[in-house]
mmCIF file of C-alpha atoms in Angstrom:
data_model
loop_
_atom_site.group_PDB
_atom_site.id
_atom_site.type_symbol
_atom_site.label_atom_id
_atom_site.label_comp_id
_atom_site.label_asym_id
_atom_site.label_seq_id
_atom_site.Cartn_x
_atom_site.Cartn_y
_atom_site.Cartn_z
ATOM 1 C CA MET B 1 0.044 -14.604 33.670
ATOM 2 C CA SER B 2 0.619 -14.264 31.077
ATOM 3 C CA GLU B 3 2.297 -10.995 29.027
ATOM 4 C CA PRO B 4 -0.790 -8.207 27.339
ATOM 5 C CA PRO B 5 0.160 -7.705 23.924
ATOM 6 C CA SER B 6 2.295 -4.676 22.638
ATOM 7 C CA PRO B 7 1.093 -2.046 20.540
ATOM 8 C CA ALA B 8 2.904 -3.772 17.295
ATOM 9 C CA ARG B 9 1.458 -7.664 17.953
ATOM 10 C CA ARG B 10 -2.261 -5.548 18.761
ATOM 11 C CA ALA B 11 -2.320 -4.159 14.962
ATOM 12 C CA ALA B 12 -0.945 -7.134 13.441
ATOM 13 C CA GLN B 13 -4.508 -9.175 15.154
ATOM 14 C CA ALA B 14 -6.067 -6.397 13.836
ATOM 15 C CA VAL B 15 -5.306 -6.948 10.301
ATOM 16 C CA ASP B 16 -5.206 -10.485 10.672
ATOM 17 C CA ALA B 17 -8.659 -9.951 11.843
ATOM 18 C CA LEU B 18 -9.886 -7.924 9.490
ATOM 19 C CA ARG B 19 -8.598 -10.626 6.442
ATOM 20 C CA HIS B 20 -10.247 -13.366 8.025
ATOM 21 C CA GLY B 21 -13.539 -10.795 7.626
ATOM 22 C CA TRP B 22 -13.885 -10.275 11.760
ATOM 23 C CA PRO B 23 -14.685 -7.614 13.502
ATOM 24 C CA VAL B 24 -11.869 -4.763 15.613
ATOM 25 C CA GLN B 25 -13.323 -2.356 18.344
ATOM 26 C CA ILE B 26 -10.245 0.202 18.906
ATOM 27 C CA ALA B 27 -10.732 2.212 22.076
ATOM 28 C CA GLY B 28 -13.048 5.013 22.572
ATOM 29 C CA ALA B 29 -15.080 3.445 18.465
ATOM 30 C CA PRO B 30 -17.754 1.247 17.844
ATOM 31 C CA LEU B 31 -17.058 -2.286 17.122
ATOM 32 C CA LEU B 32 -16.645 -1.928 13.531
ATOM 33 C CA GLN B 33 -17.410 -4.792 10.593
ATOM 34 C CA PRO B 34 -15.330 -4.816 7.726
ATOM 35 C CA VAL B 35 -17.800 -4.737 4.433
ATOM 36 C CA GLU B 36 -15.303 -6.742 2.559
ATOM 37 C CA THR B 37 -14.833 -10.349 3.663
ATOM 38 C CA GLY B 38 -17.688 -9.841 6.239
ATOM 39 C CA PHE B 39 -20.337 -13.082 6.493
ATOM 40 C CA GLY B 40 -23.068 -14.554 7.842
ATOM 41 C CA GLU B 41 -26.375 -12.232 8.879
ATOM 42 C CA LEU B 42 -24.583 -8.987 9.396
ATOM 43 C CA SER B 43 -26.580 -5.591 9.116
ATOM 44 C CA GLY B 44 -26.130 -1.520 10.930
ATOM 45 C CA GLU B 45 -27.824 1.472 10.834
ATOM 46 C CA ALA B 46 -24.475 3.246 10.071
ATOM 47 C CA MET B 47 -21.227 2.864 7.299
ATOM 48 C CA LEU B 48 -17.160 4.105 7.582
ATOM 49 C CA VAL B 49 -15.654 5.243 3.992
ATOM 50 C CA SER B 50 -13.452 7.974 2.953
ATOM 51 C CA ALA B 51 -14.017 10.824 2.154
ATOM 52 C CA SER B 52 -13.512 9.847 -2.073
ATOM 53 C CA ARG B 53 -15.357 6.894 -2.048
ATOM 54 C CA ALA B 54 -18.293 9.608 -0.323
ATOM 55 C CA ALA B 55 -17.291 11.874 -3.091
ATOM 56 C CA THR B 56 -17.926 9.197 -5.752
ATOM 57 C CA LEU B 57 -21.858 9.070 -3.750
ATOM 58 C CA LYS B 58 -22.408 12.450 -3.750
ATOM 59 C CA LEU B 59 -22.263 13.334 -0.681
ATOM 60 C CA ALA B 60 -19.390 15.919 -0.315
ATOM 61 C CA ASN B 61 -22.063 18.923 -0.713
ATOM 62 C CA GLN B 62 -22.913 17.607 2.640
ATOM 63 C CA ARG B 63 -20.559 19.285 6.290
ATOM 64 C CA ASP B 64 -19.857 16.465 7.728
ATOM 65 C CA ALA B 65 -18.193 14.716 4.297
ATOM 66 C CA ALA B 66 -16.360 17.592 3.006
ATOM 67 C CA VAL B 67 -13.491 17.312 4.844
ATOM 68 C CA PRO B 68 -10.558 15.480 1.903
ATOM 69 C CA ARG B 69 -8.757 12.643 2.912
ATOM 70 C CA ALA B 70 -10.740 12.333 6.536
ATOM 71 C CA PRO B 71 -12.814 9.455 7.693
ATOM 72 C CA VAL B 72 -17.231 10.013 6.280
ATOM 73 C CA LEU B 73 -19.961 7.929 9.099
ATOM 74 C CA LEU B 74 -22.822 7.821 6.232
ATOM 75 C CA ARG B 75 -26.495 6.519 7.155
ATOM 76 C CA GLY B 76 -28.955 5.371 4.515
ATOM 77 C CA ALA B 77 -33.087 5.079 4.032
ATOM 78 C CA GLU B 78 -32.825 1.334 5.185
ATOM 79 C CA PRO B 79 -29.949 -0.292 7.485
ATOM 80 C CA PHE B 80 -27.201 -2.199 5.206
ATOM 81 C CA ASP B 81 -26.855 -5.234 5.514
ATOM 82 C CA LEU B 82 -23.690 -7.055 3.785
ATOM 83 C CA ALA B 83 -24.399 -6.747 -0.402
ATOM 84 C CA ALA B 84 -25.736 -2.864 -0.087
ATOM 85 C CA ALA B 85 -23.042 -2.003 1.848
ATOM 86 C CA LEU B 86 -20.220 -3.487 -0.838
ATOM 87 C CA ALA B 87 -21.969 -1.790 -2.993
ATOM 88 C CA VAL B 88 -21.464 1.267 -1.186
ATOM 89 C CA ALA B 89 -17.938 0.136 -0.823
ATOM 90 C CA ASP B 90 -16.927 -1.200 -4.552
ATOM 91 C CA PRO B 91 -16.997 1.302 -6.855
ATOM 92 C CA ALA B 92 -15.877 -1.344 -9.309
ATOM 93 C CA LEU B 93 -19.397 -2.192 -8.387
ATOM 94 C CA ASP B 94 -21.046 1.262 -9.485
ATOM 95 C CA LEU B 95 -22.084 0.059 -13.533
ATOM 96 C CA GLN B 96 -24.393 -3.335 -11.543
ATOM 97 C CA THR B 97 -25.897 -0.817 -8.863
ATOM 98 C CA PRO B 98 -26.163 2.827 -10.301
ATOM 99 C CA LEU B 99 -29.155 3.410 -7.991
ATOM 100 C CA LYS B 100 -27.925 3.406 -4.264
ATOM 101 C CA GLY B 101 -28.679 6.390 -1.498
ATOM 102 C CA PRO B 102 -29.840 8.570 -0.625
ATOM 103 C CA PHE B 103 -27.156 9.030 2.033
ATOM 104 C CA LYS B 104 -26.658 11.252 4.830
ATOM 105 C CA ALA B 105 -23.680 12.345 6.595
ATOM 106 C CA LEU B 106 -23.782 12.114 10.371
ATOM 107 C CA ALA B 107 -21.354 13.831 13.072
ATOM 108 C CA LEU B 108 -17.896 11.645 13.641
ATOM 109 C CA ASP B 109 -16.530 12.332 17.263
ATOM 110 C CA TRP B 110 -14.027 9.355 16.716
ATOM 111 C CA ASP B 111 -11.993 10.432 13.870
ATOM 112 C CA ASP B 112 -8.917 8.854 14.567
ATOM 113 C CA GLN B 113 -10.075 5.956 15.396
ATOM 114 C CA ALA B 114 -11.452 6.224 12.264
ATOM 115 C CA ARG B 115 -8.952 7.206 10.881
ATOM 116 C CA GLY B 116 -7.165 4.305 11.943
ATOM 117 C CA ALA B 117 -9.374 1.540 11.411
ATOM 118 C CA LEU B 118 -9.344 3.473 7.278
ATOM 119 C CA GLU B 119 -5.144 2.966 7.769
ATOM 120 C CA LEU B 120 -5.996 -1.208 8.912
ATOM 121 C CA ALA B 121 -7.930 -1.778 6.071
ATOM 122 C CA ARG B 122 -5.471 -0.634 3.876
ATOM 123 C CA ILE B 123 -2.999 -2.861 5.495
ATOM 124 C CA ALA B 124 -5.176 -5.752 5.615
ATOM 125 C CA GLY B 125 -5.639 -5.288 1.595
ATOM 126 C CA ILE B 126 -8.992 -4.847 2.273
ATOM 127 C CA LEU B 127 -11.490 -1.912 0.904
ATOM 128 C CA PRO B 128 -11.998 1.039 3.394
ATOM 129 C CA ALA B 129 -15.237 0.827 4.406
ATOM 130 C CA PHE B 130 -16.389 -0.882 7.885
ATOM 131 C CA LEU B 131 -20.371 -1.383 9.093
ATOM 132 C CA VAL B 132 -20.522 0.650 12.546
ATOM 133 C CA ALA B 133 -21.896 -1.051 15.343
ATOM 134 C CA PRO B 134 -23.834 -4.064 13.170
ATOM 135 C CA GLY B 135 -26.092 -6.476 15.302
ATOM 136 C CA GLY B 136 -25.013 -9.809 14.746
ATOM 137 C CA ALA B 137 -20.984 -9.305 15.443
ATOM 138 C CA GLY B 138 -18.873 -11.158 16.796
ATOM 139 C CA GLU B 139 -16.513 -10.886 19.532
ATOM 140 C CA PRO B 140 -13.420 -7.961 18.271
ATOM 141 C CA VAL B 141 -10.619 -7.981 18.421
ATOM 142 C CA HIS B 142 -9.946 -4.548 20.888
ATOM 143 C CA LEU B 143 -6.601 -1.795 19.817
ATOM 144 C CA GLU B 144 -6.075 1.156 20.542
ATOM 145 C CA ALA B 145 -5.815 4.210 17.876
ATOM 146 C CA GLY B 146 -1.450 4.756 18.542
ATOM 147 C CA ASP B 147 -1.863 0.825 17.860
ATOM 148 C CA ILE B 148 -1.261 1.218 14.108
ATOM 149 C CA ALA B 149 2.096 3.714 14.466
ATOM 150 C CA ALA B 150 3.676 1.128 16.380
ATOM 151 C CA PHE B 151 2.733 -2.167 13.615
ATOM 152 C CA ALA B 152 4.141 -0.042 11.366
ATOM 153 C CA ASP B 153 7.781 1.005 13.387
ATOM 154 C CA PRO B 154 10.817 0.299 10.957
ATOM 155 C CA ALA B 155 12.697 -0.839 13.669
ATOM 156 C CA GLN B 156 11.156 -4.068 14.295
ATOM 157 C CA LEU B 157 12.600 -5.384 11.150
ATOM 158 C CA VAL B 158 15.459 -7.850 10.934
ATOM 159 C CA ILE B 159 17.960 -9.583 8.690
ATOM 160 C CA ALA B 160 15.980 -12.995 8.857
ATOM 161 C CA THR B 161 18.567 -15.362 6.742
ATOM 162 C CA ARG B 162 21.124 -14.889 3.417
ATOM 163 C CA ALA B 163 21.970 -16.656 0.771
ATOM 164 C CA LYS B 164 24.328 -16.913 -2.626
ATOM 165 C CA LEU B 165 21.288 -16.460 -6.023
ATOM 166 C CA PRO B 166 23.249 -16.829 -8.526
ATOM 167 C CA ILE B 167 20.961 -14.823 -11.935
ATOM 168 C CA ALA B 168 21.151 -14.645 -15.147
ATOM 169 C CA GLU B 169 22.832 -10.968 -15.180
ATOM 170 C CA ALA B 170 24.953 -11.402 -11.788
ATOM 171 C CA GLU B 171 26.236 -15.086 -10.632
ATOM 172 C CA ASP B 172 27.382 -13.884 -7.745
ATOM 173 C CA ALA B 173 24.416 -11.963 -6.139
ATOM 174 C CA GLN B 174 23.322 -12.343 -2.686
ATOM 175 C CA ILE B 175 19.562 -11.884 -1.821
ATOM 176 C CA VAL B 176 18.959 -10.946 1.578
ATOM 177 C CA ALA B 177 14.908 -11.339 3.487
ATOM 178 C CA PHE B 178 14.181 -9.042 5.591
ATOM 179 C CA ARG B 179 11.469 -9.559 8.401
ATOM 180 C CA SER B 180 9.161 -8.106 11.240
ATOM 181 C CA PRO B 181 8.197 -9.793 13.674
ATOM 182 C CA ASN B 182 4.547 -8.507 13.436
ATOM 183 C CA ASP B 183 4.381 -7.947 9.404
ATOM 184 C CA THR B 184 3.806 -10.875 7.013
ATOM 185 C CA ARG B 185 5.391 -9.067 4.679
ATOM 186 C CA GLU B 186 9.319 -10.220 3.945
ATOM 187 C CA HIS B 187 11.219 -7.365 1.321
ATOM 188 C CA VAL B 188 14.591 -8.345 -0.165
ATOM 189 C CA ALA B 189 18.232 -7.618 -1.249
ATOM 190 C CA LEU B 190 20.385 -8.589 -4.148
ATOM 191 C CA VAL B 191 23.017 -7.678 -3.804
ATOM 192 C CA ILE B 192 25.273 -7.650 -6.900
ATOM 193 C CA GLY B 193 29.334 -7.149 -6.386
ATOM 194 C CA ARG B 194 30.912 -5.864 -3.066
ATOM 195 C CA PRO B 195 29.657 -2.902 -1.993
ATOM 196 C CA ASP B 196 32.107 -0.590 -0.993
ATOM 197 C CA PRO B 197 32.254 1.887 1.469
ATOM 198 C CA GLU B 198 33.611 4.502 -0.633
ATOM 199 C CA ARG B 199 31.816 3.744 -3.248
ATOM 200 C CA ALA B 200 27.951 4.755 -2.945
ATOM 201 C CA PRO B 201 26.576 1.855 -4.391
ATOM 202 C CA LEU B 202 23.392 1.997 -7.315
ATOM 203 C CA VAL B 203 21.132 1.346 -5.211
ATOM 204 C CA ARG B 204 17.068 0.587 -6.708
ATOM 205 C CA LEU B 205 14.101 0.332 -4.530
ATOM 206 C CA HIS B 206 11.153 -1.315 -6.470
ATOM 207 C CA SER B 207 7.683 -2.040 -4.992
ATOM 208 C CA GLU B 208 6.656 -5.893 -5.830
ATOM 209 C CA CYS B 209 4.378 -5.782 -8.891
ATOM 210 C CA LEU B 210 2.506 -9.024 -10.473
ATOM 211 C CA THR B 211 1.145 -8.380 -13.023
ATOM 212 C CA GLY B 212 4.288 -6.527 -14.351
ATOM 213 C CA ASP B 213 7.189 -8.037 -13.127
ATOM 214 C CA VAL B 214 6.340 -12.381 -13.500
ATOM 215 C CA LEU B 215 3.233 -12.401 -15.771
ATOM 216 C CA GLY B 216 4.490 -9.600 -18.421
ATOM 217 C CA SER B 217 1.764 -6.458 -18.348
ATOM 218 C CA LEU B 218 1.960 -3.799 -20.545
ATOM 219 C CA LYS B 219 0.002 -1.576 -18.415
ATOM 220 C CA CYS B 220 2.592 -0.677 -16.524
ATOM 221 C CA ASP B 221 6.560 0.049 -16.962
ATOM 222 C CA CYS B 222 7.462 -2.360 -12.811
ATOM 223 C CA GLY B 223 9.138 -5.569 -15.128
ATOM 224 C CA PRO B 224 11.346 -3.953 -17.407
ATOM 225 C CA GLN B 225 12.417 -1.103 -15.488
ATOM 226 C CA LEU B 226 13.363 -4.205 -12.781
ATOM 227 C CA ASP B 227 15.221 -6.066 -15.676
ATOM 228 C CA ALA B 228 17.206 -2.691 -16.694
ATOM 229 C CA ALA B 229 18.254 -1.931 -13.360
ATOM 230 C CA LEU B 230 19.560 -5.282 -12.624
ATOM 231 C CA SER B 231 21.571 -5.202 -15.915
ATOM 232 C CA ALA B 232 22.789 -1.502 -14.646
ATOM 233 C CA MET B 233 24.468 -3.002 -11.630
ATOM 234 C CA ALA B 234 25.818 -6.207 -12.797
ATOM 235 C CA ALA B 235 27.928 -3.217 -15.485
ATOM 236 C CA GLU B 236 28.646 -1.185 -11.687
ATOM 237 C CA ALA B 237 29.350 -4.540 -10.361
ATOM 238 C CA ALA B 238 31.921 -5.311 -13.223
ATOM 239 C CA THR B 239 33.665 -2.346 -13.219
ATOM 240 C CA GLY B 240 34.555 -2.056 -9.231
ATOM 241 C CA GLY B 241 30.987 -0.829 -8.101
ATOM 242 C CA ALA B 242 28.413 -2.547 -6.715
ATOM 243 C CA GLY B 243 24.157 -2.705 -7.209
ATOM 244 C CA VAL B 244 21.344 -3.064 -4.853
ATOM 245 C CA LEU B 245 18.362 -4.205 -4.983
ATOM 246 C CA LEU B 246 15.480 -3.367 -2.377
ATOM 247 C CA TYR B 247 12.641 -5.179 -3.476
ATOM 248 C CA MET B 248 9.637 -4.587 -1.456
ATOM 249 C CA ARG B 249 6.556 -6.595 -0.454
ATOM 250 C CA GLN B 250 4.259 -3.328 -1.002
ATOM 251 C CA GLU B 251 1.934 -3.967 -3.878
ATOM 252 C CA GLY B 252 -0.271 -1.820 -6.161
ATOM 253 C CA ARG B 253 1.643 1.020 -4.177
ATOM 254 C CA GLY B 254 0.882 -0.199 -0.987
ATOM 255 C CA ILE B 255 -2.886 -1.182 -1.820
ATOM 256 C CA GLY B 256 -2.198 -4.803 -2.688
ATOM 257 C CA LEU B 257 -2.568 -6.739 -5.647
ATOM 258 C CA ILE B 258 -6.796 -6.642 -5.243
ATOM 259 C CA ASN B 259 -6.808 -3.005 -4.650
ATOM 260 C CA LYS B 260 -4.639 -2.905 -7.749
ATOM 261 C CA LEU B 261 -6.573 -4.860 -9.369
ATOM 262 C CA ARG B 262 -9.713 -3.124 -8.888
ATOM 263 C CA ALA B 263 -7.972 -0.288 -9.672
ATOM 264 C CA TYR B 264 -7.584 -1.488 -13.095
ATOM 265 C CA ARG B 265 -10.798 -2.592 -13.457
ATOM 266 C CA LEU B 266 -12.036 1.178 -13.135
ATOM 267 C CA GLN B 267 -9.024 2.406 -15.377
ATOM 268 C CA ASP B 268 -10.695 0.133 -17.558
ATOM 269 C CA GLN B 269 -14.205 2.304 -17.015
ATOM 270 C CA GLY B 270 -11.535 5.648 -18.096
ATOM 271 C CA PHE B 271 -10.275 6.350 -14.582
ATOM 272 C CA ASP B 272 -6.083 7.559 -14.541
ATOM 273 C CA THR B 273 -4.552 5.468 -12.168
ATOM 274 C CA VAL B 274 -4.538 8.226 -9.185
ATOM 275 C CA ASP B 275 -8.113 8.344 -9.907
ATOM 276 C CA ALA B 276 -8.542 4.714 -9.197
ATOM 277 C CA ASN B 277 -7.222 4.708 -6.450
ATOM 278 C CA THR B 278 -9.307 7.353 -4.455
ATOM 279 C CA ARG B 279 -11.825 6.262 -6.097
ATOM 280 C CA LEU B 280 -11.924 2.640 -4.279
ATOM 281 C CA GLY B 281 -11.245 5.275 -0.789
ATOM 282 C CA LEU B 282 -7.096 4.443 -0.793
ATOM 283 C CA PRO B 283 -4.215 6.758 -1.219
ATOM 284 C CA ASP B 284 -2.644 7.036 -5.017
ATOM 285 C CA GLU B 285 0.416 6.395 -2.791
ATOM 286 C CA ALA B 286 0.742 4.680 0.458
ATOM 287 C CA ARG B 287 4.755 3.106 -0.094
ATOM 288 C CA ASP B 288 6.903 2.762 2.786
ATOM 289 C CA PHE B 289 10.457 4.119 2.299
ATOM 290 C CA ALA B 290 11.129 4.198 5.935
ATOM 291 C CA THR B 291 11.778 0.136 5.760
ATOM 292 C CA ALA B 292 13.763 0.767 3.350
ATOM 293 C CA ALA B 293 15.708 3.196 5.005
ATOM 294 C CA ARG B 294 16.226 1.031 7.466
ATOM 295 C CA MET B 295 16.831 -1.924 5.011
ATOM 296 C CA LEU B 296 19.712 -0.098 3.993
ATOM 297 C CA ASP B 297 20.300 0.431 7.856
ATOM 298 C CA LEU B 298 21.233 -2.998 8.404
ATOM 299 C CA LEU B 299 22.468 -3.697 4.852
ATOM 300 C CA GLY B 300 25.261 -1.038 6.522
ATOM 301 C CA LEU B 301 25.362 1.295 3.869
ATOM 302 C CA ARG B 302 25.204 4.800 4.059
ATOM 303 C CA ALA B 303 25.363 6.494 1.275
ATOM 304 C CA VAL B 304 23.677 5.611 -2.434
ATOM 305 C CA ARG B 305 23.067 6.168 -6.383
ATOM 306 C CA LEU B 306 19.213 5.990 -6.000
ATOM 307 C CA MET B 307 18.298 4.385 -9.317
ATOM 308 C CA THR B 308 14.576 6.717 -9.656
ATOM 309 C CA ASN B 309 12.542 9.361 -11.937
ATOM 310 C CA ASN B 310 10.483 9.741 -8.394
ATOM 311 C CA PRO B 311 12.133 12.834 -6.076
ATOM 312 C CA ALA B 312 9.566 11.703 -2.873
ATOM 313 C CA LYS B 313 11.511 8.938 -2.984
ATOM 314 C CA VAL B 314 14.607 10.208 -2.399
ATOM 315 C CA ALA B 315 13.301 12.739 0.255
ATOM 316 C CA ALA B 316 11.806 10.071 1.685
ATOM 317 C CA LEU B 317 15.303 8.122 2.162
ATOM 318 C CA GLN B 318 17.363 10.913 2.494
ATOM 319 C CA ALA B 319 14.625 12.019 5.852
ATOM 320 C CA ALA B 320 15.303 9.020 7.306
ATOM 321 C CA GLY B 321 18.808 9.444 6.725
ATOM 322 C CA VAL B 322 20.369 8.314 3.903
ATOM 323 C CA THR B 323 22.432 9.647 2.212
ATOM 324 C CA VAL B 324 21.207 9.839 -1.329
ATOM 325 C CA SER B 325 24.366 11.201 -3.372
ATOM 326 C CA GLU B 326 23.023 10.606 -6.962
ATOM 327 C CA ARG B 327 18.985 10.278 -8.734
ATOM 328 C CA VAL B 328 19.916 8.151 -11.606
ATOM 329 C CA PRO B 329 16.758 8.378 -14.201
ATOM 330 C CA HIS B 330 15.387 5.192 -14.686
ATOM 331 C CA ALA B 331 13.156 6.043 -17.706
ATOM 332 C CA LEU B 332 11.975 3.308 -20.003
ATOM 333 C CA PRO B 333 11.051 3.446 -23.335
ATOM 334 C CA ASP B 334 6.397 3.831 -22.950
ATOM 335 C CA ASN B 335 3.862 1.325 -24.720
ATOM 336 C CA PRO B 336 0.443 2.038 -26.400
ATOM 337 C CA HIS B 337 -1.168 0.555 -23.387
ATOM 338 C CA ASN B 338 0.908 1.957 -20.727
ATOM 339 C CA ALA B 339 2.043 5.715 -22.299
ATOM 340 C CA ARG B 340 -1.589 6.659 -20.079
ATOM 341 C CA TYR B 341 -0.054 5.819 -16.949
ATOM 342 C CA LEU B 342 3.553 7.331 -17.261
ATOM 343 C CA ALA B 343 2.240 10.273 -18.729
ATOM 344 C CA THR B 344 0.061 9.434 -15.863
ATOM 345 C CA LYS B 345 2.992 9.287 -13.512
ATOM 346 C CA ARG B 346 4.749 12.658 -14.165
ATOM 347 C CA ASP B 347 2.120 14.794 -14.792
ATOM 348 C CA ARG B 348 0.035 14.500 -11.833
ATOM 349 C CA ALA B 349 2.502 12.647 -9.116
ATOM 350 C CA GLY B 350 5.707 14.353 -10.271
ATOM 351 C CA HIS B 351 7.831 11.830 -11.562
ATOM 352 C CA LEU B 352 10.251 12.974 -13.402
ATOM 353 C CA LEU B 353 9.736 11.333 -16.941
ATOM 354 C CA PRO B 354 10.991 12.351 -20.914
#
């Protein structure tokens, strides 16, 4: 007889289910059908959404929707089919479907499970919205509320392989790939020079940005930051030091590519980057810095000079046991397309920018 799946594996199966549009059931809660990826003739009397999305639906004056960052269970005048539920879930569709509701917030007595479901949706990169106990749903994937924490445990991360990778800035660079048994995201480190235990390397935690790193987007400063970090690391290596770029697969500050592009669409409507994320019902910061600390540990690096303007990165690495001997500023000039974005990072996210 085979052993039952581990908590982390159950959570991984639930994430996969949400991406495919299959329901999940967290012990102690009703069956939950993801709205965005759902298919077929499904309908339900209630929906689960985040508090920030409930606020945009004008529910914040109701007691059961008034707690910030809490899940909200709501009911409409009519049952929700998938099309109606998607219009409720996606604020980018508000201009197309402005007349929604009325909605009533309901008492929620499975709060931990609801929070877990919204976190699973974020990990899966889909909208954090579910039909609750819909008719016609298939067999769900079962898990416990505590399984999600096990899924995110950075201790599962291991080095999968490494190889030489000559790049324009450093022909003797080495790439190291990391993998977790339950997570499909594969992080990498680019090591430039030879790290010396007596000299803390220059380190940059860089979160994946397809639009900025690859396509040259002017809406952010990610591409220029990446290029400047590699140049600085090559210069460090030329003087006997070393540089390490941690390239983290956490697009859109941890909300995923599709949701990041949804946030861009909201920015086109006038919202800043923080408000765009929260209107989607997602955190404005959901990156996993504990995994970065684990990567440094696997590379044998206990102390670093960190290239960042974000004090939260310094605090997160230090909390995970990494000594940050110096914060190295990493500010670049703005342009007409990203000036507001950089100002928002400074004024609302606490980044130390000029």
